[in-house]
C-alpha positions as CSV (number, residue, x, y, z in Angstrom):
1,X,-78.8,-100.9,153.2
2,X,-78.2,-103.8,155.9
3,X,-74.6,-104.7,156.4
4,X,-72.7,-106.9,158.4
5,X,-69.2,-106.8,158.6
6,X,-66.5,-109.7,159.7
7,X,-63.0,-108.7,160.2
8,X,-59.8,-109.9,162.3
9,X,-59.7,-113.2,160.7
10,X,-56.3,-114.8,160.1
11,X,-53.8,-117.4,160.8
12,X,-52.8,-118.2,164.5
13,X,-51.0,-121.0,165.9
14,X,-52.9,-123.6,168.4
15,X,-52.5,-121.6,171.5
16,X,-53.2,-117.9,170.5
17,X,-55.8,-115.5,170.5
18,X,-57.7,-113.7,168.1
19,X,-60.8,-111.2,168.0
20,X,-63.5,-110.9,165.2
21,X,-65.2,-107.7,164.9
22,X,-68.9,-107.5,163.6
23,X,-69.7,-104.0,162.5
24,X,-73.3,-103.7,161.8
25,X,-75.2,-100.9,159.9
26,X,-78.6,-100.3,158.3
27,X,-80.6,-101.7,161.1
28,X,-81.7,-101.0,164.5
29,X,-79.2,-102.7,166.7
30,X,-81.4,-103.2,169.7
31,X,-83.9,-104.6,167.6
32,X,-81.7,-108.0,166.7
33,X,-80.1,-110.5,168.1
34,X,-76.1,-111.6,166.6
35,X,-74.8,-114.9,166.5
36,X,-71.4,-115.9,164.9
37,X,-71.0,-118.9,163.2
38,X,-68.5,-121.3,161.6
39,X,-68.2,-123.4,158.7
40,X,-65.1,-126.0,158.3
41,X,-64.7,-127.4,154.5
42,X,-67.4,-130.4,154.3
43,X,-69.3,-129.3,157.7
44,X,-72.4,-127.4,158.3
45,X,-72.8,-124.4,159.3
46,X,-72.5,-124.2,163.4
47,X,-73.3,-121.1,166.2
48,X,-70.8,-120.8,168.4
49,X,-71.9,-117.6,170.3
50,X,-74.6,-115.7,170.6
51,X,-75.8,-112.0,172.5
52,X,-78.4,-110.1,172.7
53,X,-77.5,-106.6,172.7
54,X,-80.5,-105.1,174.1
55,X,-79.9,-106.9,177.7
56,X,-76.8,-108.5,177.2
57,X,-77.4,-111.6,177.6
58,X,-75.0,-114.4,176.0
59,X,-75.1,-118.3,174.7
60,X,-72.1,-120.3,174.1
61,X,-71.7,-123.9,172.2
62,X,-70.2,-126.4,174.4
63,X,-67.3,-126.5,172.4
64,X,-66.1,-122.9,172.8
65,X,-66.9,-122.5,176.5
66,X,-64.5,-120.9,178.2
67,X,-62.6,-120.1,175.4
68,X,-64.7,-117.8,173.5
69,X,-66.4,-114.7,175.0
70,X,-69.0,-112.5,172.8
71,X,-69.2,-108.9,173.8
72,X,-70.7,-106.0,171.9
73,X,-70.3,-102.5,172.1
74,X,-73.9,-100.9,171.4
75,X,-72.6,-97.6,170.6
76,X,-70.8,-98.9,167.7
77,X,-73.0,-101.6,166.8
78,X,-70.1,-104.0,166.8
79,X,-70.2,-107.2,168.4
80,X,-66.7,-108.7,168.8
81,X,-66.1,-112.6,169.5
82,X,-62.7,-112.7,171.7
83,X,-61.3,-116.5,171.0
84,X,-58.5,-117.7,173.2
85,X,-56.3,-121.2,173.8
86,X,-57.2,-121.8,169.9
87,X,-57.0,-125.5,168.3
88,X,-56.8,-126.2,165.4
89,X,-60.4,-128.1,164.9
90,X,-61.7,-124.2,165.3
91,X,-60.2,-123.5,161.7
92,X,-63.4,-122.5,159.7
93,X,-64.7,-119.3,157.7
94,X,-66.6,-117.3,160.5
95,X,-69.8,-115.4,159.8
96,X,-71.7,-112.6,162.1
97,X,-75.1,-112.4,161.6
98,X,-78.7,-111.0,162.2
99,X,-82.0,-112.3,163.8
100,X,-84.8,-111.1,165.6
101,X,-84.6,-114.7,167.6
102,X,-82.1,-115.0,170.2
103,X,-80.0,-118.2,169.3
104,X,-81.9,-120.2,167.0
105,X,-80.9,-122.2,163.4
106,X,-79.1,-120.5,160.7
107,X,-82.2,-120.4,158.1
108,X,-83.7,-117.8,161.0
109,X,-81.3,-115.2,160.6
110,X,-82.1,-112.2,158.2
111,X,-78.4,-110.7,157.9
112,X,-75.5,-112.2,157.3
113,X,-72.2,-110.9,156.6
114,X,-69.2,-112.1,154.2
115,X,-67.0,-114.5,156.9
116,X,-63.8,-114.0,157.6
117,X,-61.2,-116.8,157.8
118,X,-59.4,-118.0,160.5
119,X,-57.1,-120.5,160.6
120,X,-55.4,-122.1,163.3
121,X,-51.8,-124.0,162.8
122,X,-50.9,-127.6,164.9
């Protein structure tokens, strides 16, 4: 069974720091590229950051750019997404997820997981 799984979601003030976790089982992790993604109430769905675990290579929306860093650790199947100097426009559910296409629209990606919430005070 596939399974992606979000955690270290929460509420920060506009400033801080926090780090999602992506633990990923059921699949070959070389095989897939992971993206996160956020969704605010009333907006679509958005990637933020993307790797590639195989080579390492990484992709990051304009709007996180030296901010957010994506990272995984390939023994562990886990990618983790490191968010610094949070605002609060960044408040959204985040979501990790699977595809076989390095960065590419939401309908592309085979795995999802549940999202975890994070939330960022003014």
């Amino acid at each position: 069974e596939v399974q992606l799984v979000e955690s270290g979601g929460g509420l920060v003030q506009a400033g801080g720091s926090l780090r999602l976790s992506c633990t990923t089982s059921g699949f070959t992790f070389d095989d897939y590229n992971i993206g996160w993604f956020r969704q605010a109430p009333g907006k679509e769905r958005e990637e933020v950051s993307g790797i590639s675990p195989s080579d390492g290579d990484t992709w990051h929306a304009d709007s996180v750019k030296g901010r957010f860093t994506i990272s995984s650790d390939n023994a562990k199947n886990t990618v983790y997404l490191q968010m610094n100097s949070l605002k609060p426009e960044d408040t959204a559910v985040y979501y990790c997820a699977a595809s076989l296409i390095f960065i590419a629209a939401p309908s592309a990606y085979d795995y999802w997981g549940q999202g975890t919430q994070v939330t960022v005070s003014s």
